[in-house]
PDB file of C-alpha atoms and ligand atoms in Angstrom:
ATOM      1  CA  UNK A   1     -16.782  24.972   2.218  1.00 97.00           C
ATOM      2  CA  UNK A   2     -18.671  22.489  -0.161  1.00 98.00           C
ATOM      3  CA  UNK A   3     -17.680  19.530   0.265  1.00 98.00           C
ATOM      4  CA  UNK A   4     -18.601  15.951  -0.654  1.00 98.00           C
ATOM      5  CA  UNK A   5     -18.071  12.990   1.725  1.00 98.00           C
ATOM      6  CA  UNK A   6     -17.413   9.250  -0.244  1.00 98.00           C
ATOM      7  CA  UNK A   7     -16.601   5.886   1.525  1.00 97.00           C
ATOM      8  CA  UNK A   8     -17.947   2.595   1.312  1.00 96.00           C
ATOM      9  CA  UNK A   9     -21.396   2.278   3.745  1.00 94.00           C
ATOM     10  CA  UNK A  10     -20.262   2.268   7.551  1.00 91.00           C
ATOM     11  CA  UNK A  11     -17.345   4.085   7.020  1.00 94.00           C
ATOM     12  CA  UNK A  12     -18.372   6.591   9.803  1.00 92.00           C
ATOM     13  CA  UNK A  13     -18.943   9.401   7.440  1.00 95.00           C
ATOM     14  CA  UNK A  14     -22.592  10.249   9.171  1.00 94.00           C
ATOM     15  CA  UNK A  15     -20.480  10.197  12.364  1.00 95.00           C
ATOM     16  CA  UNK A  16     -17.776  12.446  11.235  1.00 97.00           C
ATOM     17  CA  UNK A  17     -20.095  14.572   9.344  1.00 97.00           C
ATOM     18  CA  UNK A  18     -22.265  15.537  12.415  1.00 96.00           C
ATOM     19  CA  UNK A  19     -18.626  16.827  14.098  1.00 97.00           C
ATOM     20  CA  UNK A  20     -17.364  18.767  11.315  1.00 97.00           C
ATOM     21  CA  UNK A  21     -20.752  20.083  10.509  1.00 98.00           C
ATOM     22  CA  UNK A  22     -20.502  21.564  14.001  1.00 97.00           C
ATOM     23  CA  UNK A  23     -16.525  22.738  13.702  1.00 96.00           C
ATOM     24  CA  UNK A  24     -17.135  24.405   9.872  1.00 96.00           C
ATOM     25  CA  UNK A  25     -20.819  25.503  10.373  1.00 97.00           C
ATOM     26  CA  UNK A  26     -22.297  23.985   7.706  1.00 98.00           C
ATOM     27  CA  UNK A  27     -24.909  21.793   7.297  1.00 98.00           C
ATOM     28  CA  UNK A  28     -24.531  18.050   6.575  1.00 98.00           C
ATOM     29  CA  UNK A  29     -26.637  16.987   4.301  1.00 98.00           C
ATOM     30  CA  UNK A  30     -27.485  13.014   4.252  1.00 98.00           C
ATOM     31  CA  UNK A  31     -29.213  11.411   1.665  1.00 98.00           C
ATOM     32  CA  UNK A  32     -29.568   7.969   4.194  1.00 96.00           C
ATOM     33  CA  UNK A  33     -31.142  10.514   6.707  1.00 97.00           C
ATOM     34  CA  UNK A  34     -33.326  12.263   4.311  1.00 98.00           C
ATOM     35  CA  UNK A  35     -34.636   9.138   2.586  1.00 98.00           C
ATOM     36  CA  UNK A  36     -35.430   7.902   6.190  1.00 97.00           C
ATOM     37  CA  UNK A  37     -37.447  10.684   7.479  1.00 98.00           C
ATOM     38  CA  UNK A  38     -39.342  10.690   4.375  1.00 97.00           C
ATOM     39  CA  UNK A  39     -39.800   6.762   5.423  1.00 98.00           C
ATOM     40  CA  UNK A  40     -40.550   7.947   8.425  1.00 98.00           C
ATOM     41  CA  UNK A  41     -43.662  10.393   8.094  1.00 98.00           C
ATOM     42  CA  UNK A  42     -44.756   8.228   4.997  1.00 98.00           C
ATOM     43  CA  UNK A  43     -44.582  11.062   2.086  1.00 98.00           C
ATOM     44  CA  UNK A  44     -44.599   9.653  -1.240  1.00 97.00           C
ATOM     45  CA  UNK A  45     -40.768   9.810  -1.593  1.00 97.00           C
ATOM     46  CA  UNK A  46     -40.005   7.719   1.326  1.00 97.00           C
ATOM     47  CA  UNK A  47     -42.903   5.404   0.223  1.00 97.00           C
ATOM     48  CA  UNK A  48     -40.886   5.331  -3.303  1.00 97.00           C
ATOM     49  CA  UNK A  49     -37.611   4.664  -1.650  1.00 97.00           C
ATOM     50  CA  UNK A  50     -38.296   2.263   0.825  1.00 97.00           C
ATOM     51  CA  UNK A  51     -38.385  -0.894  -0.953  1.00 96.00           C
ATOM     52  CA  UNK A  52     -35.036   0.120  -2.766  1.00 97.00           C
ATOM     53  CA  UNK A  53     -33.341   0.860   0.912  1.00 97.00           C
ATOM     54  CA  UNK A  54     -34.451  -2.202   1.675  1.00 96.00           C
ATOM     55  CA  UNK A  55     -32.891  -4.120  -0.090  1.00 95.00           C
ATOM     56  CA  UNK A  56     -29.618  -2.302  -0.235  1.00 94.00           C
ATOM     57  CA  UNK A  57     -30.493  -1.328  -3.842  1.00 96.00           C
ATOM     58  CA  UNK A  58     -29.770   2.369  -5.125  1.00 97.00           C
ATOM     59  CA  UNK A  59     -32.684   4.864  -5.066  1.00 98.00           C
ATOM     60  CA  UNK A  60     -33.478   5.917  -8.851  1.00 98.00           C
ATOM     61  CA  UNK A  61     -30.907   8.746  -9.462  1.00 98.00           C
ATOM     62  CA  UNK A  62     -33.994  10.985 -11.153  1.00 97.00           C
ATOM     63  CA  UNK A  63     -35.823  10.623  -7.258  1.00 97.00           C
ATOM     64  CA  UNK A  64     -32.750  10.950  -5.185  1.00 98.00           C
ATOM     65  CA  UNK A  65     -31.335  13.978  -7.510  1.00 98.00           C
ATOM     66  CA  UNK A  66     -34.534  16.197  -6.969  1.00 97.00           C
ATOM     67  CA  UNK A  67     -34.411  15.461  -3.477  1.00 97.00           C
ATOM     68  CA  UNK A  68     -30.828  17.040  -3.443  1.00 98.00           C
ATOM     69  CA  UNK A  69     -31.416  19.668  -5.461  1.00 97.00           C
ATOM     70  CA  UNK A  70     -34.387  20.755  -3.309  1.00 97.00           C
ATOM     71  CA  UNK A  71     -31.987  20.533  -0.352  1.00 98.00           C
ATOM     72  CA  UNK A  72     -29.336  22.596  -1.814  1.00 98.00           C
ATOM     73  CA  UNK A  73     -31.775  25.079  -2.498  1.00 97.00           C
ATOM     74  CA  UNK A  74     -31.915  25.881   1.091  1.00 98.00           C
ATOM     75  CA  UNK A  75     -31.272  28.787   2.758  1.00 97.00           C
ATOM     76  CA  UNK A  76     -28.730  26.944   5.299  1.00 97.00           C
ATOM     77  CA  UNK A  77     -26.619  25.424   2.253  1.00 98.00           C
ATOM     78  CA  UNK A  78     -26.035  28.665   0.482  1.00 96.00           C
ATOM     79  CA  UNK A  79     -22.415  28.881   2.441  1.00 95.00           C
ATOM     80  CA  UNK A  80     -21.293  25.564   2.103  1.00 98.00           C
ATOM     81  CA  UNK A  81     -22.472  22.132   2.943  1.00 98.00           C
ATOM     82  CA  UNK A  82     -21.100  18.481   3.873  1.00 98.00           C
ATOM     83  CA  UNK A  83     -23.287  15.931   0.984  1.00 98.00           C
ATOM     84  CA  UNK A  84     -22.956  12.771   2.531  1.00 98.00           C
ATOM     85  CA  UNK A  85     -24.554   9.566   0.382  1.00 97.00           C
ATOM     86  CA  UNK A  86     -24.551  11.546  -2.975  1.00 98.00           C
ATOM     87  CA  UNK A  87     -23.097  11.842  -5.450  1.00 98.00           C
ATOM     88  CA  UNK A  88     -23.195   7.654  -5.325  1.00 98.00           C
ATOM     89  CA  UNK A  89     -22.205   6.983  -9.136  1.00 98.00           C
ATOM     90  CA  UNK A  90     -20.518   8.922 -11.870  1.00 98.00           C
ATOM     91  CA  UNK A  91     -24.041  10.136 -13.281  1.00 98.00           C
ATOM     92  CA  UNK A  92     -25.312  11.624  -9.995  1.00 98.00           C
ATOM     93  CA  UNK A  93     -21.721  13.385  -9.793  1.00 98.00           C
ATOM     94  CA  UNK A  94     -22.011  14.749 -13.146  1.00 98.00           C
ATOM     95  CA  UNK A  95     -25.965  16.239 -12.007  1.00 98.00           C
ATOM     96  CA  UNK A  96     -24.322  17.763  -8.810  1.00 98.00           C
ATOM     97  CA  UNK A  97     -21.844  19.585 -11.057  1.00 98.00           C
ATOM     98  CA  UNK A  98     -24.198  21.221 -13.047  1.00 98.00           C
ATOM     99  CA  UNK A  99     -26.657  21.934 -10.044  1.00 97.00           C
ATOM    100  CA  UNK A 100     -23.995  23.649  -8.705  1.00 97.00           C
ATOM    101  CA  UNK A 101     -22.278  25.393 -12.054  1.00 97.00           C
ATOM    102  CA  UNK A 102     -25.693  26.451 -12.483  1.00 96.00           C
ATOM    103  CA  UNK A 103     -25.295  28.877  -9.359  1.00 95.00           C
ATOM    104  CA  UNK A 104     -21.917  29.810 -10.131  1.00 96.00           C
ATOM    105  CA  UNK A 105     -19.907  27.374  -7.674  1.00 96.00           C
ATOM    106  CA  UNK A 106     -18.220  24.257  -7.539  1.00 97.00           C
ATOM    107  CA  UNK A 107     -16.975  21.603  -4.791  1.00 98.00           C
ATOM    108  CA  UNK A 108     -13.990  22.575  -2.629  1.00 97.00           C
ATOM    109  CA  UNK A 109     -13.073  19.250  -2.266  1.00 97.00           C
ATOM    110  CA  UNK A 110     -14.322  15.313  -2.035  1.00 98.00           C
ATOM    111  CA  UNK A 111     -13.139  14.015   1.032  1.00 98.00           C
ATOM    112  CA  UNK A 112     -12.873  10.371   0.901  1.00 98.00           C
ATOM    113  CA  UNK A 113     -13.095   7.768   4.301  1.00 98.00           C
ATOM    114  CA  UNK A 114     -11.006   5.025   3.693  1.00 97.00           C
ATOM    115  CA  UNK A 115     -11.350   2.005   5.810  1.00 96.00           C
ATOM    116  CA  UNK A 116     -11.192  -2.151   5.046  1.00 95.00           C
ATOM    117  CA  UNK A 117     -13.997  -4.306   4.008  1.00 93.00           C
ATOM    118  CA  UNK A 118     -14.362  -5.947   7.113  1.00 92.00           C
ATOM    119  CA  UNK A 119     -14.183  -3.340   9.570  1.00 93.00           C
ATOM    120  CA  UNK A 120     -17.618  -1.880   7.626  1.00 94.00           C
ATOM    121  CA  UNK A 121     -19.035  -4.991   8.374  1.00 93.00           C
ATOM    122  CA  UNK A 122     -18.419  -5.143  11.727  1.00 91.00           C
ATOM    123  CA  UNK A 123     -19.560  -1.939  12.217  1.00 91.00           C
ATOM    124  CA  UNK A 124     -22.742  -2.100  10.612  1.00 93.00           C
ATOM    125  CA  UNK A 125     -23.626  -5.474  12.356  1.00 92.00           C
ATOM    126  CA  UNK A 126     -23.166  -3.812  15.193  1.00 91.00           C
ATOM    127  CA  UNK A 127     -25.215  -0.701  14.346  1.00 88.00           C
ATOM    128  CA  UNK A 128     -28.110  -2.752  13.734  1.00 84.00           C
ATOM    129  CA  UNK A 129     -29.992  -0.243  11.305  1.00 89.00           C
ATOM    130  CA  UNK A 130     -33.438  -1.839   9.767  1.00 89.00           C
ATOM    131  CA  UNK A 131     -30.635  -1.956   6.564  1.00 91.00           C
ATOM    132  CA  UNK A 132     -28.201  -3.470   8.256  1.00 92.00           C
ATOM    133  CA  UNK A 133     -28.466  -6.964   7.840  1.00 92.00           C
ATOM    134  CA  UNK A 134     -25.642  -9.548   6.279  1.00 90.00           C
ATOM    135  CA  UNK A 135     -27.722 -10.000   3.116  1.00 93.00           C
ATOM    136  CA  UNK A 136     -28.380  -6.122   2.316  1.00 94.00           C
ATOM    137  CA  UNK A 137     -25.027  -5.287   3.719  1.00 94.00           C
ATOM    138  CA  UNK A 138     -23.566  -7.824   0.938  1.00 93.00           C
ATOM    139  CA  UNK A 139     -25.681  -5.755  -1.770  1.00 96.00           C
ATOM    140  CA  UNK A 140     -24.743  -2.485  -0.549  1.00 96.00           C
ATOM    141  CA  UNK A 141     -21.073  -3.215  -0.662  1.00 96.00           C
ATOM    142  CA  UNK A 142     -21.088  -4.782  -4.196  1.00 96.00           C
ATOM    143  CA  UNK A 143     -23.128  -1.808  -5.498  1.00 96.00           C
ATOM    144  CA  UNK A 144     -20.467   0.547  -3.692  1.00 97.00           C
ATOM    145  CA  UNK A 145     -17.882  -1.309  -5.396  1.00 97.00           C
ATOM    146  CA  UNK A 146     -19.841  -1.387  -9.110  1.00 98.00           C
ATOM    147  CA  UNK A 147     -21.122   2.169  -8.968  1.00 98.00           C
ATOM    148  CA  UNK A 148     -19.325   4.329  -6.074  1.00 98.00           C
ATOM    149  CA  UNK A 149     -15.437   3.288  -5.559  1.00 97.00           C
ATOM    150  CA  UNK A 150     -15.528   4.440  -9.490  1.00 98.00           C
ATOM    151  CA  UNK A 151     -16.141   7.991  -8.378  1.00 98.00           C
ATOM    152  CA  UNK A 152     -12.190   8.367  -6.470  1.00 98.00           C
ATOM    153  CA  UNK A 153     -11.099   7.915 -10.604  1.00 98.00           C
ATOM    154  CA  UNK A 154     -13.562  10.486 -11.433  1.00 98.00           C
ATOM    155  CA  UNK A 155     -12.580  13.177  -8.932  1.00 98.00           C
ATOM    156  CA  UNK A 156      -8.850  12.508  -9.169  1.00 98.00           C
ATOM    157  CA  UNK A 157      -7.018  15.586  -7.819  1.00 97.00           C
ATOM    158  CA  UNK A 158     -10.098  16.540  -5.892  1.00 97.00           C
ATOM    159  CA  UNK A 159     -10.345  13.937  -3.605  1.00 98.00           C
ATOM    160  CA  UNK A 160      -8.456  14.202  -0.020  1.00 98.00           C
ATOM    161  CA  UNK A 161      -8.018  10.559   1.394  1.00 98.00           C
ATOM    162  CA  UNK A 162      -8.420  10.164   5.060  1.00 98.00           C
ATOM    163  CA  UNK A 163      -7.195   7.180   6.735  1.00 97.00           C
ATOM    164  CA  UNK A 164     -10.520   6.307   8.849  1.00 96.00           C
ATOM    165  CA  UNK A 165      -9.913   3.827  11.031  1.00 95.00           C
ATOM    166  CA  UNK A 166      -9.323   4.437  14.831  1.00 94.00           C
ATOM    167  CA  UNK A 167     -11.064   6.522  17.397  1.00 95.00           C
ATOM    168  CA  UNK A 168     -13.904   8.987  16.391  1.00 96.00           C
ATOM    169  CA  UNK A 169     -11.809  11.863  17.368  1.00 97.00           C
ATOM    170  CA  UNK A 170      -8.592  10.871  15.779  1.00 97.00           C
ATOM    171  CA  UNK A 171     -10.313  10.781  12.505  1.00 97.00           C
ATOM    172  CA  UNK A 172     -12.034  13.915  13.146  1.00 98.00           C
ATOM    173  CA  UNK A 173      -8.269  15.141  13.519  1.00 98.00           C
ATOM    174  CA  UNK A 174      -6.816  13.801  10.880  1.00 97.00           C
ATOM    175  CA  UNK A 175      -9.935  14.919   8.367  1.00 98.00           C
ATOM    176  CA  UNK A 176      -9.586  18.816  10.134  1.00 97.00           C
ATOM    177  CA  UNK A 177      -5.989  18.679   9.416  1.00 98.00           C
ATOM    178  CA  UNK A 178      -6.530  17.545   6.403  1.00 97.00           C
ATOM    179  CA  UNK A 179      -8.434  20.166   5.174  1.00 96.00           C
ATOM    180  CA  UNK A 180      -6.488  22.808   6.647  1.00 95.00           C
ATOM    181  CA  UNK A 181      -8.515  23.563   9.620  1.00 92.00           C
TER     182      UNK A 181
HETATM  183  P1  ADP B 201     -24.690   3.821   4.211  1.00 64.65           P
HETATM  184  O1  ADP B 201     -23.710   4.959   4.124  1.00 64.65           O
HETATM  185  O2  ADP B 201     -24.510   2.995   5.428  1.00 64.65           O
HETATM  186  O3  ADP B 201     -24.747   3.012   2.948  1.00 64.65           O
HETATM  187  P2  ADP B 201     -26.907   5.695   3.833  1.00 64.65           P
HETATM  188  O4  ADP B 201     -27.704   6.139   4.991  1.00 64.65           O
HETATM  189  O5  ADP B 201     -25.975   6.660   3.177  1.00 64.65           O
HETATM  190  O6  ADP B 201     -26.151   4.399   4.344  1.00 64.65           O
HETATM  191  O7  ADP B 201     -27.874   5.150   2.673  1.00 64.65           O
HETATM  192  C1  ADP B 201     -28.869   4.180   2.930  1.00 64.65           C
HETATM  193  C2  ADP B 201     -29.574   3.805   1.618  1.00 64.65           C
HETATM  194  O8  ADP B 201     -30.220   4.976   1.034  1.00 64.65           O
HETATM  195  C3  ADP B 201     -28.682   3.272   0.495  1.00 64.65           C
HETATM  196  O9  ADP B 201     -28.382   1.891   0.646  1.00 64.65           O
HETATM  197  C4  ADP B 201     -29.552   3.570  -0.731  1.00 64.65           C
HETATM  198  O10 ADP B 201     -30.595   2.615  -0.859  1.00 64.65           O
HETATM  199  C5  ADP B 201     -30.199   4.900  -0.402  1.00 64.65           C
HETATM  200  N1  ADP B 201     -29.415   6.038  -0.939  1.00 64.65           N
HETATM  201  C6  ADP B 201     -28.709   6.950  -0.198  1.00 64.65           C
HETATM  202  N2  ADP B 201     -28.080   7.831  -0.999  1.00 64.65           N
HETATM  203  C7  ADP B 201     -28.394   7.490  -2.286  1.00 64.65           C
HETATM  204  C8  ADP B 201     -28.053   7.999  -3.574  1.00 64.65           C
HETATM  205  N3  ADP B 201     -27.232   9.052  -3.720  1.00 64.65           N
HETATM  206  N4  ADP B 201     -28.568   7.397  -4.670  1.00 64.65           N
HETATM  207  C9  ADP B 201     -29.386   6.357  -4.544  1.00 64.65           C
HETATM  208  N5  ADP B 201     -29.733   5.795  -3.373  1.00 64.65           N
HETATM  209  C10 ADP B 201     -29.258   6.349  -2.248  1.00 64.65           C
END
């Protein structure tokens, strides 16, 4: 399956995307977790991205877009994936479309993690990432709502809501169910 994970930031969909990874056998693919191991062994890309992170800002869409494609272009994503952090605005959604018409295949499905404003919060205060302060947390939500949120209109009959909050597992549940698994 290809599909494409949306919800605001802390909406758990790095935590749900490491189970179903696991249950589908696919590979999630983070943009968050790729931007921070480039951070993390200092390439030029992470150097790039960092002061955007930072400050909650988004990564240029031509940087973050080659990064993906690269990724896609992996051996392990040829079956199916789980994209998790991109597409993040109509424009990156309209570059994964034609990375992916150029090879002849399209999304199965956008499934999107629905949860209240200040349940994120609470959750990313309490995850404590180097991002996760109340400032950039602030920034990240009002670009969500600016850029993002615009992307359930865009997808329409594509997207599968998924009522995410509760236990780990009973949104793992509902999300399996949901996709007919
Ligand atoms: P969260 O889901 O909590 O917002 P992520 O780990 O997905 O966190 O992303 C962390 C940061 O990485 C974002 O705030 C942004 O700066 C950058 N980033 C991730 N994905 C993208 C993207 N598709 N386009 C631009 N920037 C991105």
């Amino acid at each position: 399956m290809r599909l494409v994970l949306l919800g605001p930031p802390g909406a758990g969909k790095g935590t749900q995307a490491a189970i179903l990874s696991e249950k589908l056998g696919i590979p999630h693919i983070s943009t968050g977790d790729l931007f921070r191991a480039n951070i993390g062994e200092g390439t030029p890309l992470g150097l790039e991205a960092k002061s955007y992170i930072d400050a909650g800002k988004l990564v240029p869409t031509d940087v973050t877009a080659r990064m993906v494609e690269d990724r896609l272009s992996q051996e392990d994503a040829q079956n199916g994936f789980l994209l998790d952090g991109f597409p993040r605005t109509v424009e990156q959604a309209e570059i994964l479309k034609g990375l992916l018409e150029g090879k002849g295949e399209k999304l199965d499905g956008v499934v999107n993690f629905q949860v209240a404003e200040d349940v994120v919060v609470e959750r990313m205060l309490a995850r404590g990432r180097a991002d996760d302060n109340e400032e950039t947390i602030r920034t990240r939500l009002q670009v969500y709502r600016d850029e993002t949120a615009p992307l359930i209109d865009h997808y329409g009959a594509e997207i599968i809501n998924i009522e995410a909050e509760g236990t780990v597992e009973e949104i793992n549940a509902r999300t399996l169910e949901a996709l007919g698994k």
